[in-house]
Amino acid sequence: MTKNQKIFFAAVSLIVGTAVFIYKKLDPTDSIFFPKCTFKLLTGYSCPGCGGQRALHSLLNGNFKDAFFYNPLLFLLIPYLILLISSNILAPDSKLNQILNNYITALIIFFTIVAFWILRNLV
């Protein structure tokens, strides 16, 4: 690993660690520190990310039931993102990385998000 890669990795780790600490300690429901959803404020409808901050806070505090209630899509996207980042770093030429980084996978994720967006506003 080069010096620049080490510095980049340390900076990203610090940023992610700080974000995790903030989301664990501060409840987005009670804190004015977290932004409200502009889409919901303008339209009255929930976007695919609505509830994501509250869900992340609940997940970090071990409250999986509330996290799922706030935004069930995170239970699919977080493991995918962890696999994606890990495969890009650890095995960029692997079959798993090719599956996670292809056009078909991107389309599946896109249509899953759109379907979730529509369904959550119908229910």
Tab-separated table of N, CA and C in Angstrom:
chain	number	residue	atom	x	y	z
A	1	MET	N	0.853	-1.172	0.000
A	1	MET	CA	0.000	0.000	0.000
A	1	MET	C	0.902	1.239	0.000
A	2	THR	N	0.610	2.178	-0.906
A	2	THR	CA	1.423	3.388	-0.985
A	2	THR	C	1.056	4.353	0.142
A	3	LYS	N	1.880	5.369	0.304
A	3	LYS	CA	1.636	6.359	1.353
A	3	LYS	C	0.315	7.092	1.119
A	4	ASN	N	0.034	7.460	-0.123
A	4	ASN	CA	-1.222	8.153	-0.439
A	4	ASN	C	-2.434	7.263	-0.169
A	5	GLN	N	-2.324	5.973	-0.474
A	5	GLN	CA	-3.424	5.049	-0.200
A	5	GLN	C	-3.656	4.919	1.297
A	6	LYS	N	-2.580	4.889	2.072
A	6	LYS	CA	-2.711	4.806	3.526
A	6	LYS	C	-3.378	6.058	4.082
A	7	ILE	N	-2.998	7.213	3.575
A	7	ILE	CA	-3.602	8.471	4.022
A	7	ILE	C	-5.085	8.504	3.647
A	8	PHE	N	-5.395	8.084	2.419
A	8	PHE	CA	-6.794	8.044	1.977
A	8	PHE	C	-7.605	7.093	2.850
A	9	PHE	N	-7.091	5.904	3.101
A	9	PHE	CA	-7.775	4.916	3.930
A	9	PHE	C	-7.993	5.452	5.344
A	10	ALA	N	-6.983	6.125	5.904
A	10	ALA	CA	-7.111	6.694	7.246
A	10	ALA	C	-8.173	7.799	7.275
A	11	ALA	N	-8.194	8.635	6.238
A	11	ALA	CA	-9.180	9.727	6.175
A	11	ALA	C	-10.597	9.174	6.048
A	12	VAL	N	-10.780	8.193	5.178
A	12	VAL	CA	-12.105	7.592	5.008
A	12	VAL	C	-12.540	6.903	6.297
A	13	SER	N	-11.631	6.201	6.937
A	13	SER	CA	-11.946	5.530	8.202
A	13	SER	C	-12.356	6.533	9.271
A	14	LEU	N	-11.675	7.660	9.333
A	14	LEU	CA	-12.005	8.703	10.305
A	14	LEU	C	-13.387	9.293	10.021
A	15	ILE	N	-13.679	9.551	8.762
A	15	ILE	CA	-14.976	10.116	8.396
A	15	ILE	C	-16.100	9.129	8.700
A	16	VAL	N	-15.926	7.878	8.306
A	16	VAL	CA	-16.952	6.864	8.554
A	16	VAL	C	-17.121	6.644	10.055
A	17	GLY	N	-16.018	6.564	10.783
A	17	GLY	CA	-16.085	6.388	12.235
A	17	GLY	C	-16.812	7.534	12.921
A	18	THR	N	-16.542	8.739	12.490
A	18	THR	CA	-17.222	9.912	13.047
A	18	THR	C	-18.720	9.871	12.742
A	19	ALA	N	-19.063	9.514	11.505
A	19	ALA	CA	-20.481	9.427	11.125
A	19	ALA	C	-21.195	8.357	11.950
A	20	VAL	N	-20.561	7.216	12.129
A	20	VAL	CA	-21.165	6.143	12.934
A	20	VAL	C	-21.371	6.616	14.368
A	21	PHE	N	-20.382	7.284	14.929
A	21	PHE	CA	-20.487	7.802	16.300
A	21	PHE	C	-21.656	8.787	16.412
A	22	ILE	N	-21.761	9.706	15.450
A	22	ILE	CA	-22.831	10.709	15.480
A	22	ILE	C	-24.195	10.044	15.366
A	23	TYR	N	-24.321	9.109	14.410
A	23	TYR	CA	-25.612	8.440	14.226
A	23	TYR	C	-25.978	7.541	15.395
A	24	LYS	N	-24.993	7.017	16.082
A	24	LYS	CA	-25.290	6.182	17.248
A	24	LYS	C	-25.747	7.036	18.427
A	25	LYS	N	-25.110	8.160	18.633
A	25	LYS	CA	-25.381	8.985	19.812
A	25	LYS	C	-26.575	9.929	19.652
A	26	LEU	N	-26.754	10.486	18.463
A	26	LEU	CA	-27.826	11.471	18.268
A	26	LEU	C	-29.012	10.838	17.552
A	27	ASP	N	-30.189	11.030	18.089
A	27	ASP	CA	-31.405	10.519	17.476
A	27	ASP	C	-31.903	11.527	16.436
A	28	PRO	N	-31.964	11.144	15.154
A	28	PRO	CA	-32.420	12.075	14.114
A	28	PRO	C	-33.840	12.596	14.334
A	29	THR	N	-34.645	11.865	15.092
A	29	THR	CA	-36.009	12.302	15.374
A	29	THR	C	-36.018	13.536	16.268
A	30	ASP	N	-35.089	13.609	17.215
A	30	ASP	CA	-35.070	14.686	18.197
A	30	ASP	C	-34.053	15.783	17.902
A	31	SER	N	-33.123	15.538	16.998
A	31	SER	CA	-32.021	16.470	16.775
A	31	SER	C	-32.271	17.340	15.549
A	32	ILE	N	-31.990	18.626	15.680
A	32	ILE	CA	-32.114	19.536	14.532
A	32	ILE	C	-30.866	19.460	13.651
A	33	PHE	N	-29.871	18.701	14.080
A	33	PHE	CA	-28.615	18.534	13.357
A	33	PHE	C	-28.824	17.810	12.026
A	34	PHE	N	-29.808	16.928	11.946
A	34	PHE	CA	-30.043	16.115	10.757
A	34	PHE	C	-31.053	16.795	9.836
A	35	PRO	N	-30.783	16.784	8.520
A	35	PRO	CA	-31.719	17.435	7.580
A	35	PRO	C	-33.004	16.633	7.397
A	36	LYS	N	-34.067	17.334	7.118
A	36	LYS	CA	-35.352	16.703	6.806
A	36	LYS	C	-35.403	16.444	5.301
A	37	CYS	N	-36.243	15.529	4.892
A	37	CYS	CA	-36.364	15.160	3.479
A	37	CYS	C	-37.071	16.275	2.701
A	38	THR	N	-36.356	16.851	1.759
A	38	THR	CA	-36.909	17.929	0.942
A	38	THR	C	-38.061	17.420	0.078
A	39	PHE	N	-37.910	16.227	-0.478
A	39	PHE	CA	-38.963	15.648	-1.320
A	39	PHE	C	-40.261	15.508	-0.543
A	40	LYS	N	-40.163	15.009	0.693
A	40	LYS	CA	-41.365	14.822	1.516
A	40	LYS	C	-41.960	16.172	1.922
A	41	LEU	N	-41.109	17.136	2.233
A	41	LEU	CA	-41.606	18.466	2.596
A	41	LEU	C	-42.362	19.117	1.436
A	42	LEU	N	-41.883	18.900	0.196
A	42	LEU	CA	-42.500	19.530	-0.972
A	42	LEU	C	-43.731	18.790	-1.487
A	43	THR	N	-43.704	17.444	-1.403
A	43	THR	CA	-44.783	16.661	-2.022
A	43	THR	C	-45.703	15.964	-1.025
A	44	GLY	N	-45.211	15.717	0.169
A	44	GLY	CA	-45.980	14.953	1.142
A	44	GLY	C	-45.780	13.450	1.001
A	45	TYR	N	-45.034	13.036	-0.026
A	45	TYR	CA	-44.751	11.610	-0.244
A	45	TYR	C	-43.355	11.263	0.251
A	46	SER	N	-43.179	10.009	0.651
A	46	SER	CA	-41.874	9.538	1.116
A	46	SER	C	-40.997	9.156	-0.067
A	47	CYS	N	-39.733	9.516	0.001
A	47	CYS	CA	-38.767	9.082	-1.008
A	47	CYS	C	-38.174	7.732	-0.558
A	48	PRO	N	-37.382	7.058	-1.382
A	48	PRO	CA	-36.813	5.773	-0.975
A	48	PRO	C	-35.910	5.877	0.254
A	49	GLY	N	-35.335	7.040	0.481
A	49	GLY	CA	-34.430	7.210	1.612
A	49	GLY	C	-35.095	7.692	2.890
A	50	CYS	N	-36.362	8.071	2.811
A	50	CYS	CA	-37.057	8.556	4.004
A	50	CYS	C	-37.004	7.507	5.113
A	51	GLY	N	-36.647	7.947	6.282
A	51	GLY	CA	-36.523	7.048	7.422
A	51	GLY	C	-35.149	6.422	7.531
A	52	GLY	N	-34.290	6.675	6.554
A	52	GLY	CA	-32.958	6.078	6.552
A	52	GLY	C	-32.094	6.504	7.728
A	53	GLN	N	-32.170	7.778	8.079
A	53	GLN	CA	-31.374	8.257	9.215
A	53	GLN	C	-31.859	7.642	10.528
A	54	ARG	N	-33.170	7.575	10.691
A	54	ARG	CA	-33.729	6.959	11.900
A	54	ARG	C	-33.437	5.465	11.923
A	55	ALA	N	-33.494	4.821	10.747
A	55	ALA	CA	-33.201	3.392	10.655
A	55	ALA	C	-31.741	3.122	11.013
A	56	LEU	N	-30.836	3.954	10.506
A	56	LEU	CA	-29.418	3.776	10.819
A	56	LEU	C	-29.165	3.961	12.314
A	57	HIS	N	-29.788	4.967	12.907
A	57	HIS	CA	-29.659	5.189	14.342
A	57	HIS	C	-30.166	3.969	15.115
A	58	SER	N	-31.307	3.443	14.713
A	58	SER	CA	-31.870	2.264	15.383
A	58	SER	C	-30.975	1.041	15.205
A	59	LEU	N	-30.439	0.842	14.002
A	59	LEU	CA	-29.540	-0.289	13.758
A	59	LEU	C	-28.302	-0.214	14.640
A	60	LEU	N	-27.705	0.965	14.709
A	60	LEU	CA	-26.488	1.130	15.511
A	60	LEU	C	-26.739	0.948	16.999
A	61	ASN	N	-27.974	1.101	17.407
A	61	ASN	CA	-28.322	0.904	18.811
A	61	ASN	C	-29.005	-0.444	19.059
A	62	GLY	N	-28.956	-1.324	18.049
A	62	GLY	CA	-29.455	-2.683	18.213
A	62	GLY	C	-30.957	-2.859	18.153
A	63	ASN	N	-31.671	-1.853	17.701
A	63	ASN	CA	-33.124	-1.943	17.626
A	63	ASN	C	-33.531	-2.255	16.184
A	64	PHE	N	-33.443	-3.531	15.810
A	64	PHE	CA	-33.667	-3.948	14.437
A	64	PHE	C	-35.124	-3.812	13.994
A	65	LYS	N	-36.041	-4.026	14.900
A	65	LYS	CA	-37.470	-3.919	14.573
A	65	LYS	C	-37.812	-2.489	14.148
A	66	ASP	N	-37.375	-1.504	14.931
A	66	ASP	CA	-37.636	-0.109	14.574
A	66	ASP	C	-36.914	0.271	13.287
A	67	ALA	N	-35.691	-0.207	13.130
A	67	ALA	CA	-34.924	0.094	11.920
A	67	ALA	C	-35.660	-0.407	10.680
A	68	PHE	N	-36.182	-1.620	10.756
A	68	PHE	CA	-36.919	-2.174	9.630
A	68	PHE	C	-38.194	-1.372	9.382
A	69	PHE	N	-38.855	-0.939	10.435
A	69	PHE	CA	-40.073	-0.134	10.303
A	69	PHE	C	-39.772	1.197	9.602
A	70	TYR	N	-38.656	1.839	9.970
A	70	TYR	CA	-38.313	3.144	9.397
A	70	TYR	C	-37.957	3.041	7.920
A	71	ASN	N	-37.147	2.039	7.542
A	71	ASN	CA	-36.752	1.896	6.145
A	71	ASN	C	-36.241	0.481	5.881
A	72	PRO	N	-37.143	-0.416	5.437
A	72	PRO	CA	-36.738	-1.799	5.193
A	72	PRO	C	-35.739	-1.955	4.048
A	73	LEU	N	-35.668	-0.991	3.151
A	73	LEU	CA	-34.735	-1.066	2.033
A	73	LEU	C	-33.279	-1.104	2.506
A	74	LEU	N	-33.003	-0.487	3.643
A	74	LEU	CA	-31.633	-0.495	4.169
A	74	LEU	C	-31.142	-1.902	4.479
A	75	PHE	N	-32.053	-2.798	4.828
A	75	PHE	CA	-31.659	-4.169	5.145
A	75	PHE	C	-31.162	-4.911	3.901
A	76	LEU	N	-31.506	-4.416	2.722
A	76	LEU	CA	-30.961	-4.967	1.481
A	76	LEU	C	-29.720	-4.205	1.029
A	77	LEU	N	-29.755	-2.890	1.138
A	77	LEU	CA	-28.675	-2.077	0.591
A	77	LEU	C	-27.395	-2.100	1.427
A	78	ILE	N	-27.497	-2.130	2.738
A	78	ILE	CA	-26.290	-2.119	3.566
A	78	ILE	C	-25.422	-3.353	3.322
A	79	PRO	N	-25.978	-4.574	3.348
A	79	PRO	CA	-25.126	-5.731	3.035
A	79	PRO	C	-24.543	-5.667	1.616
A	80	TYR	N	-25.337	-5.191	0.664
A	80	TYR	CA	-24.831	-5.057	-0.703
A	80	TYR	C	-23.649	-4.090	-0.747
A	81	LEU	N	-23.786	-2.943	-0.106
A	81	LEU	CA	-22.700	-1.958	-0.121
A	81	LEU	C	-21.446	-2.479	0.578
A	82	ILE	N	-21.626	-3.206	1.662
A	82	ILE	CA	-20.472	-3.790	2.361
A	82	ILE	C	-19.764	-4.796	1.452
A	83	LEU	N	-20.535	-5.657	0.796
A	83	LEU	CA	-19.944	-6.611	-0.145
A	83	LEU	C	-19.260	-5.907	-1.312
A	84	LEU	N	-19.902	-4.891	-1.844
A	84	LEU	CA	-19.360	-4.152	-2.972
A	84	LEU	C	-18.023	-3.494	-2.627
A	85	ILE	N	-17.990	-2.783	-1.521
A	85	ILE	CA	-16.757	-2.103	-1.110
A	85	ILE	C	-15.669	-3.116	-0.786
A	86	SER	N	-16.022	-4.169	-0.061
A	86	SER	CA	-15.042	-5.199	0.302
A	86	SER	C	-14.468	-5.883	-0.928
A	87	SER	N	-15.321	-6.231	-1.877
A	87	SER	CA	-14.826	-6.920	-3.071
A	87	SER	C	-13.963	-6.005	-3.927
A	88	ASN	N	-14.295	-4.711	-3.960
A	88	ASN	CA	-13.464	-3.770	-4.714
A	88	ASN	C	-12.084	-3.599	-4.100
A	89	ILE	N	-12.015	-3.662	-2.774
A	89	ILE	CA	-10.733	-3.480	-2.090
A	89	ILE	C	-9.939	-4.784	-2.059
A	90	LEU	N	-10.589	-5.874	-1.665
A	90	LEU	CA	-9.880	-7.124	-1.421
A	90	LEU	C	-9.681	-7.991	-2.660
A	91	ALA	N	-10.640	-8.004	-3.553
A	91	ALA	CA	-10.551	-8.890	-4.722
A	91	ALA	C	-11.190	-8.227	-5.943
A	92	PRO	N	-10.545	-7.190	-6.479
A	92	PRO	CA	-11.152	-6.456	-7.584
A	92	PRO	C	-11.350	-7.282	-8.856
A	93	ASP	N	-10.623	-8.378	-9.026
A	93	ASP	CA	-10.757	-9.204	-10.230
A	93	ASP	C	-11.603	-10.451	-10.015
A	94	SER	N	-12.253	-10.556	-8.866
A	94	SER	CA	-13.013	-11.763	-8.542
A	94	SER	C	-14.350	-11.818	-9.285
A	95	LYS	N	-14.904	-13.007	-9.341
A	95	LYS	CA	-16.218	-13.222	-9.953
A	95	LYS	C	-17.300	-12.451	-9.173
A	96	LEU	N	-17.183	-12.448	-7.827
A	96	LEU	CA	-18.140	-11.708	-6.998
A	96	LEU	C	-18.143	-10.233	-7.370
A	97	ASN	N	-16.970	-9.648	-7.533
A	97	ASN	CA	-16.870	-8.238	-7.887
A	97	ASN	C	-17.483	-7.972	-9.257
A	98	GLN	N	-17.303	-8.894	-10.189
A	98	GLN	CA	-17.906	-8.739	-11.515
A	98	GLN	C	-19.429	-8.788	-11.435
A	99	ILE	N	-19.967	-9.631	-10.558
A	99	ILE	CA	-21.422	-9.725	-10.393
A	99	ILE	C	-21.969	-8.459	-9.738
A	100	LEU	N	-21.280	-7.966	-8.718
A	100	LEU	CA	-21.753	-6.787	-7.990
A	100	LEU	C	-21.625	-5.499	-8.790
A	101	ASN	N	-20.711	-5.462	-9.753
A	101	ASN	CA	-20.412	-4.250	-10.512
A	101	ASN	C	-20.848	-4.305	-11.967
A	102	ASN	N	-21.922	-4.994	-12.270
A	102	ASN	CA	-22.299	-5.041	-13.675
A	102	ASN	C	-23.617	-4.306	-13.935
A	103	TYR	N	-23.915	-4.152	-15.212
A	103	TYR	CA	-25.084	-3.402	-15.660
A	103	TYR	C	-26.392	-4.026	-15.171
A	104	ILE	N	-26.494	-5.334	-15.223
A	104	ILE	CA	-27.721	-6.030	-14.807
A	104	ILE	C	-27.977	-5.806	-13.317
A	105	THR	N	-26.933	-5.912	-12.501
A	105	THR	CA	-27.075	-5.681	-11.056
A	105	THR	C	-27.535	-4.250	-10.793
A	106	ALA	N	-26.961	-3.297	-11.520
A	106	ALA	CA	-27.362	-1.893	-11.367
A	106	ALA	C	-28.834	-1.703	-11.723
A	107	LEU	N	-29.287	-2.357	-12.775
A	107	LEU	CA	-30.701	-2.271	-13.160
A	107	LEU	C	-31.604	-2.901	-12.111
A	108	ILE	N	-31.212	-4.043	-11.576
A	108	ILE	CA	-32.005	-4.705	-10.533
A	108	ILE	C	-32.133	-3.794	-9.316
A	109	ILE	N	-31.029	-3.185	-8.903
A	109	ILE	CA	-31.048	-2.280	-7.749
A	109	ILE	C	-31.924	-1.064	-8.046
A	110	PHE	N	-31.767	-0.493	-9.228
A	110	PHE	CA	-32.565	0.670	-9.614
A	110	PHE	C	-34.062	0.359	-9.560
A	111	PHE	N	-34.476	-0.745	-10.184
A	111	PHE	CA	-35.898	-1.089	-10.220
A	111	PHE	C	-36.421	-1.498	-8.845
A	112	THR	N	-35.567	-2.076	-8.016
A	112	THR	CA	-35.962	-2.397	-6.636
A	112	THR	C	-36.247	-1.119	-5.861
A	113	ILE	N	-35.389	-0.123	-6.032
A	113	ILE	CA	-35.583	1.158	-5.343
A	113	ILE	C	-36.848	1.852	-5.833
A	114	VAL	N	-37.072	1.857	-7.142
A	114	VAL	CA	-38.280	2.492	-7.698
A	114	VAL	C	-39.533	1.775	-7.209
A	115	ALA	N	-39.517	0.444	-7.210
A	115	ALA	CA	-40.679	-0.321	-6.738
A	115	ALA	C	-40.943	-0.042	-5.258
A	116	PHE	N	-39.867	0.008	-4.461
A	116	PHE	CA	-40.007	0.327	-3.038
A	116	PHE	C	-40.609	1.716	-2.869
A	117	TRP	N	-40.134	2.671	-3.649
A	117	TRP	CA	-40.614	4.043	-3.587
A	117	TRP	C	-42.118	4.106	-3.865
A	118	ILE	N	-42.555	3.414	-4.903
A	118	ILE	CA	-43.983	3.415	-5.253
A	118	ILE	C	-44.806	2.705	-4.186
A	119	LEU	N	-44.371	1.510	-3.796
A	119	LEU	CA	-45.146	0.713	-2.846
A	119	LEU	C	-45.274	1.369	-1.478
A	120	ARG	N	-44.208	2.021	-1.007
A	120	ARG	CA	-44.285	2.636	0.323
A	120	ARG	C	-45.254	3.804	0.361
A	121	ASN	N	-45.522	4.414	-0.782
A	121	ASN	CA	-46.472	5.520	-0.825
A	121	ASN	C	-47.899	5.059	-1.092
A	122	LEU	N	-48.073	3.834	-1.530
A	122	LEU	CA	-49.412	3.279	-1.740
A	122	LEU	C	-49.989	2.681	-0.463
A	123	VAL	N	-49.105	2.217	0.399
A	123	VAL	CA	-49.546	1.540	1.640
A	123	VAL	C	-49.791	2.547	2.729
